[in-house]
CSV table of C-alpha atoms in Angstrom, one decimal:
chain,number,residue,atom,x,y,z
A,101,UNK,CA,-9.7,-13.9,26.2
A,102,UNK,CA,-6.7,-15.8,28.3
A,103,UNK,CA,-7.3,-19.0,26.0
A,104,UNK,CA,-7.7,-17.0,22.6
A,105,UNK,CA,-4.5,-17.5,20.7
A,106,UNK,CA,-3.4,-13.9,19.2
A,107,UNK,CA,-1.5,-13.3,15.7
A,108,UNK,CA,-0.3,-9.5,14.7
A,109,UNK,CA,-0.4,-9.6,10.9
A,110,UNK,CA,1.7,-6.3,9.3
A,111,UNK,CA,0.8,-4.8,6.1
A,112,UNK,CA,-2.5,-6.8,6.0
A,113,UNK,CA,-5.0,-4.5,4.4
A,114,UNK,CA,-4.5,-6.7,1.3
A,115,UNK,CA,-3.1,-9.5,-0.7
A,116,UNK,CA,-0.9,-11.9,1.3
A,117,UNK,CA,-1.4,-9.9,4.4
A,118,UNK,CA,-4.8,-9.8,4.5
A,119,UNK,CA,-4.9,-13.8,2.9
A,120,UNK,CA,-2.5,-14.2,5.9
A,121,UNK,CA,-5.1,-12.8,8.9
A,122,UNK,CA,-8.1,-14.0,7.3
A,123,UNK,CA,-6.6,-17.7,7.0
A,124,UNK,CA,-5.2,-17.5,10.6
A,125,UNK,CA,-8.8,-15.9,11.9
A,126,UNK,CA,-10.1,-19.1,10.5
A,127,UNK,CA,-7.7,-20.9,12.6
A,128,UNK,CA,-9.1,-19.7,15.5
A,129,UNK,CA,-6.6,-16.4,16.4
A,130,UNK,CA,-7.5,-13.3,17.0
A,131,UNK,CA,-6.3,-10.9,14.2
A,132,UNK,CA,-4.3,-7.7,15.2
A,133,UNK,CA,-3.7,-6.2,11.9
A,134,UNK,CA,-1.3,-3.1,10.9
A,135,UNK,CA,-1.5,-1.2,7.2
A,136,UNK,CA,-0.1,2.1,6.3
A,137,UNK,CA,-3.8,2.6,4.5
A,138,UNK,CA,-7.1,2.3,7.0
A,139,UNK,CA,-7.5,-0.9,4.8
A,140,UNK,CA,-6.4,-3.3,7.7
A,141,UNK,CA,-8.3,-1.9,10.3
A,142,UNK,CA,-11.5,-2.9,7.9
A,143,UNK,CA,-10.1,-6.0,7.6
A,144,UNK,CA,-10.0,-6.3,11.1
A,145,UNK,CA,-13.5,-5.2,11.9
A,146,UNK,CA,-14.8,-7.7,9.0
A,147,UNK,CA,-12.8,-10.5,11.4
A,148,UNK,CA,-13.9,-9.2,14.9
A,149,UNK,CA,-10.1,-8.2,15.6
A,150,UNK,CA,-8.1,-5.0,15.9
A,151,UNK,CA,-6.7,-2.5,13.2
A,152,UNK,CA,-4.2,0.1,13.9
A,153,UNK,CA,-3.1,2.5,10.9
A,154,UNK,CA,0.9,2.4,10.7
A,155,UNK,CA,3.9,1.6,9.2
A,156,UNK,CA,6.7,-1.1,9.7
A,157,UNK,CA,8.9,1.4,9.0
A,158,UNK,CA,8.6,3.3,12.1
A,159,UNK,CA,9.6,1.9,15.3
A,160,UNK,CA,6.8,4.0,17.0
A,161,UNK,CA,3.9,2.3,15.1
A,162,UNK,CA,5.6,-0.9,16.0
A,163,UNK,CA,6.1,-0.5,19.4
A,164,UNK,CA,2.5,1.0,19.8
A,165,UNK,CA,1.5,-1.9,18.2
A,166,UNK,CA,2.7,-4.9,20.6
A,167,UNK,CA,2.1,-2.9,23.4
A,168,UNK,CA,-1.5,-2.1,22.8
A,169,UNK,CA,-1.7,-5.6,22.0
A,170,UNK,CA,-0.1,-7.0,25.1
A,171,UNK,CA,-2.1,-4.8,27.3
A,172,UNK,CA,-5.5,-5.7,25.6
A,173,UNK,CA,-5.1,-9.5,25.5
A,174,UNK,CA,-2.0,-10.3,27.7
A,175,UNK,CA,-0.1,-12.6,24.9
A,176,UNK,CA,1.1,-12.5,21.5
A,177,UNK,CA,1.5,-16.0,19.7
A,178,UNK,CA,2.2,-15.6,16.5
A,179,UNK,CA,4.0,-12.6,14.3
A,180,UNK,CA,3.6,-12.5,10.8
A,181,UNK,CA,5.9,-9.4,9.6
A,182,UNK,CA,4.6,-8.8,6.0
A,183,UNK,CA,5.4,-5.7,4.1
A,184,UNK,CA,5.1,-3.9,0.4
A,185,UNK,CA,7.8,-4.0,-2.0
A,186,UNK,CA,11.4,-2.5,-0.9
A,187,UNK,CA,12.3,0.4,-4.2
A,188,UNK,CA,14.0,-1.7,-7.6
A,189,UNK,CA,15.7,-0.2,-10.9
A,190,UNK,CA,19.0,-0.3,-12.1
A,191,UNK,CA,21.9,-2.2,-9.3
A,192,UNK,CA,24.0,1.2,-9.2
A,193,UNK,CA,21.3,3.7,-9.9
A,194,UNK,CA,19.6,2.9,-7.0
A,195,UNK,CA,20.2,5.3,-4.7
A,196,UNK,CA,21.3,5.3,-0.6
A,197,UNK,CA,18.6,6.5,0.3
A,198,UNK,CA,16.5,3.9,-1.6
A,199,UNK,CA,18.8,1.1,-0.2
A,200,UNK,CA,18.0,2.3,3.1
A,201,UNK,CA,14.2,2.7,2.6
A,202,UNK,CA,14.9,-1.2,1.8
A,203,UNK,CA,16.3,-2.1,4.9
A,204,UNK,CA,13.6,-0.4,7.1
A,205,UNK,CA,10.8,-2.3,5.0
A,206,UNK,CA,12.3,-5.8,4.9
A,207,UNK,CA,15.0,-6.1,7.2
A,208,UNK,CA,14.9,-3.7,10.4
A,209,UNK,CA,10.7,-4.3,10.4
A,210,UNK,CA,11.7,-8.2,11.5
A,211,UNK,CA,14.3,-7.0,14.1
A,212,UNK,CA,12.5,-4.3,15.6
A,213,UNK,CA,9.4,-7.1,16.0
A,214,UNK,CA,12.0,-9.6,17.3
A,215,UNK,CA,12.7,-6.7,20.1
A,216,UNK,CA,9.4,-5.8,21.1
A,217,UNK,CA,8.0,-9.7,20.8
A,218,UNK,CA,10.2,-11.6,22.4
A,219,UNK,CA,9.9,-11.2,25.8
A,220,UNK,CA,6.0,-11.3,25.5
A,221,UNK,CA,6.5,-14.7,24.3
A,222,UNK,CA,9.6,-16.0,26.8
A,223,UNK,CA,6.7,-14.9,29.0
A,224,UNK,CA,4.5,-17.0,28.1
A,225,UNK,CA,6.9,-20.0,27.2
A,226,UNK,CA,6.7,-20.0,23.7
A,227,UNK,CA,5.7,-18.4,20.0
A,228,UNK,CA,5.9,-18.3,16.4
A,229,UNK,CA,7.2,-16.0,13.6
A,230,UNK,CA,7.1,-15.7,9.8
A,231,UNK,CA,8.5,-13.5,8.3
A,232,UNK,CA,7.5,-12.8,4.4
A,233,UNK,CA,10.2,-13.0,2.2
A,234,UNK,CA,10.9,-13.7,-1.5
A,235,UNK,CA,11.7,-16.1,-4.0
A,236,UNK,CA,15.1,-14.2,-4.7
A,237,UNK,CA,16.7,-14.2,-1.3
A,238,UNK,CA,18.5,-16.9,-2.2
A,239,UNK,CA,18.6,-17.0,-5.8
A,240,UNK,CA,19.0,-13.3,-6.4
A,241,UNK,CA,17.2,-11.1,-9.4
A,242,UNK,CA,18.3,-8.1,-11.0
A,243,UNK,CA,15.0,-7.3,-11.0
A,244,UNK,CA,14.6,-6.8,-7.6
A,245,UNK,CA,17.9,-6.0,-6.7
A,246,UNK,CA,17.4,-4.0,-3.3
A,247,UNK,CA,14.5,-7.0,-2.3
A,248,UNK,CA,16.8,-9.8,-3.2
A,249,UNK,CA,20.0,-8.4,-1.7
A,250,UNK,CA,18.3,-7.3,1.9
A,251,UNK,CA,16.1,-10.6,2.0
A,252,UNK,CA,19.1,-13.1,2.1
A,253,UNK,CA,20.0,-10.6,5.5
A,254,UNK,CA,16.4,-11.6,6.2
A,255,UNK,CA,17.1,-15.4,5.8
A,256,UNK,CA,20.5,-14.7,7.6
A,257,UNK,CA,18.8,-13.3,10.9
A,258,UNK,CA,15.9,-15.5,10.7
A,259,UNK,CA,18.3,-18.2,11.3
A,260,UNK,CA,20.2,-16.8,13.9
A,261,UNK,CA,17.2,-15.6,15.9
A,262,UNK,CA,15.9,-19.2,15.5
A,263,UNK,CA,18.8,-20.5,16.7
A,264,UNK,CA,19.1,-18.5,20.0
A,265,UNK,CA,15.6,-19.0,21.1
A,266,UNK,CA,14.4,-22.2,19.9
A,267,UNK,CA,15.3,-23.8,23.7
A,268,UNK,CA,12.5,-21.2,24.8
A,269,UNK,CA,10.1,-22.5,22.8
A,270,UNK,CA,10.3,-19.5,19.9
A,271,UNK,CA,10.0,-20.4,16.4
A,272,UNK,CA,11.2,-18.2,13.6
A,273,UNK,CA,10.9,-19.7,10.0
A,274,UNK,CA,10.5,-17.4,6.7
A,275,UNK,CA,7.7,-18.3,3.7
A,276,UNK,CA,9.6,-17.3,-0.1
A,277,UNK,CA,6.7,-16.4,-2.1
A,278,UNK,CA,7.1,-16.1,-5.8
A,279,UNK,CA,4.8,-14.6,-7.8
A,280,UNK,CA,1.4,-13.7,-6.6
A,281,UNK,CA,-2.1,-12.6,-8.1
A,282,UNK,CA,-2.6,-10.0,-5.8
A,283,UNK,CA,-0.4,-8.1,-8.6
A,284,UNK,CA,0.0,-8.2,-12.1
A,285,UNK,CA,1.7,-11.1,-13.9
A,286,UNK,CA,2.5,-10.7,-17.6
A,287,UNK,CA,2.4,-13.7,-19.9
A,288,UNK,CA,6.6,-14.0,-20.0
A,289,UNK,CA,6.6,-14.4,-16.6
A,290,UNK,CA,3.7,-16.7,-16.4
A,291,UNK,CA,6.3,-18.8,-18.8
A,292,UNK,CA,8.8,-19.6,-16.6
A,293,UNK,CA,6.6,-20.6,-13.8
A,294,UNK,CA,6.5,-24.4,-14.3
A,295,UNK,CA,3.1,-24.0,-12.9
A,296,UNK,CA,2.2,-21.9,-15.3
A,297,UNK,CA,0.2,-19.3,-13.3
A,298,UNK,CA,0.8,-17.2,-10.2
A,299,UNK,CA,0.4,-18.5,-6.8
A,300,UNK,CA,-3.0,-17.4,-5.4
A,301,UNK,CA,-2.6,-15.1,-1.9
A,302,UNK,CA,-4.4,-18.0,-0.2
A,303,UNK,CA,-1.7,-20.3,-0.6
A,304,UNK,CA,0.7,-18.1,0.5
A,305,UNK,CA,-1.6,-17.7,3.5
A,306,UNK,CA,-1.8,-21.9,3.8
A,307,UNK,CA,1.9,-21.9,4.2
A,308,UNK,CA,2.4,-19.3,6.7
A,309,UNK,CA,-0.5,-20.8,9.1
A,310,UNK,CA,1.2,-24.5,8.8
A,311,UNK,CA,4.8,-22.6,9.9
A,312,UNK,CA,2.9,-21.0,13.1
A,313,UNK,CA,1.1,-23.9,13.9
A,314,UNK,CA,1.8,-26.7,16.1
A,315,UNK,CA,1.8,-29.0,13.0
A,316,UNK,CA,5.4,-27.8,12.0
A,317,UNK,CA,6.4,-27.5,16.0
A,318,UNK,CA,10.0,-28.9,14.8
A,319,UNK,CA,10.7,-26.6,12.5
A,320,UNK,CA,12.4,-23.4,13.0
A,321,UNK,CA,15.1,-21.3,11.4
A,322,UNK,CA,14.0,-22.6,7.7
A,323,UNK,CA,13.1,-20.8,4.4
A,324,UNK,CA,10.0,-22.1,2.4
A,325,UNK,CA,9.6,-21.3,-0.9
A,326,UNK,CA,6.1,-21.6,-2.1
A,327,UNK,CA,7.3,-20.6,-5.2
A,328,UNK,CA,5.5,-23.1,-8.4
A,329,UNK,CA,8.7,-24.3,-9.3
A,330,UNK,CA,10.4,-20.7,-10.5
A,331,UNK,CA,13.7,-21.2,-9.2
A,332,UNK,CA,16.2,-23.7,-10.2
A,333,UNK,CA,18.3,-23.9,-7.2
A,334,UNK,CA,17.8,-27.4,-4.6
């Protein structure tokens, strides 16, 4: 299996994630998929990969994770850190514990990876990351006030981590989704997308793959929204 690129894909027993593992299987990776739900290790088996039942949320299931990884296939060379949705509601209802629930899903998950990835791929002498982020990062929502807030940290580290290991051949980039079809979409929101519809969780997938492939093998630290044209912002 030493010639078999291998991708870990987290939260991937549906929508983007599992968009994300069945694009990059099609690429020719083997898929190591993570979901709190058995639904990723079905995924898996469907893609003659591995599925482990866990959480980004814990740095257990994490660190099992890459380390059953690394001991079944010797490399990792490609993250995708995916999750669910951090809590939302009202800016100063939402409580600490809620904001902290946040970080552990969309912020910490990324810099817990970073730890336990890193030297696999300074190993090897190279490697790729995406991390799944959101249309708001940058151009925040009340709406999705903990997810907007903790997301621009996301950006924020992505581009320091970039940064300090791009001479060792490490990429880190993050992909801004907007919004997808693996959800519901009501018709005022489907207004304001100039594209008039929802992205489909395959072309969420289409932009993560370019990002860990070796087409985009100058490109590191950036934030690409694959958004249909929702926000305003250059």
């Amino acid at each position: 299996m030493d010639d078999t690129r291998v991708a870990i894909v987290t939260a991937a027993g549906s929508g983007i994630g599992e968009a994300c593992a069945r694009r990059l299987s099609a690429d020719g990776y083997v898929p190591v998929l993570l979901s709190p739900s058995g639904s990723a290790v079905d995924v898996a088996n469907d893609l003659g990969g591995d599925g482990f039942e866990g959480s980004v949320t814990d740095p257990d299931d994490l660190a099992a994770l890459v380390e059953t990884t690394h001991e079944r296939y010797g490399r990792i060379d490609a993250v995708v850190n995916n999750t669910g949705h951090p809590p939302s509601g009202d800016l100063i209802e939402i409580s600490d514990e809620e904001w902290y629930e946040g970080m552990d899903l969309v912020l910490m998950n990324t810099v817990r990876m970073a730890r336990l990835v890193t030297p696999i791929m300074e190993e090897r002498g190279g490697g790729a990351i995406v991390n799944v982020s959101t249309f708001s990062a940058f151009e925040p929502s009340s709406d999705f006030p903990v997810s907007s807030v903790l997301r621009a940290g996301l950006g924020s580290y992505t581009k320091l981590y970039a940064d300090r290991y791009a001479a060792d051949g490490i990429r880190m980039n993050t992909v801004q989704p907007g919004f997808v079809d693996s959800y519901d979409v009501d018709e005022e929101t489907r207004a304001k997308i100039p594209m008039g519809r929802p992205a489909r969780t395959e072309e969420i997938a289409d932009a993560v793959a370019y990002l860990l492939s070796e087409e985009s093998s100058y490109v590191t630290g950036q934030n690409l929204r694959v958004d249909g044209g929702i926000t305003s912002s250059m």
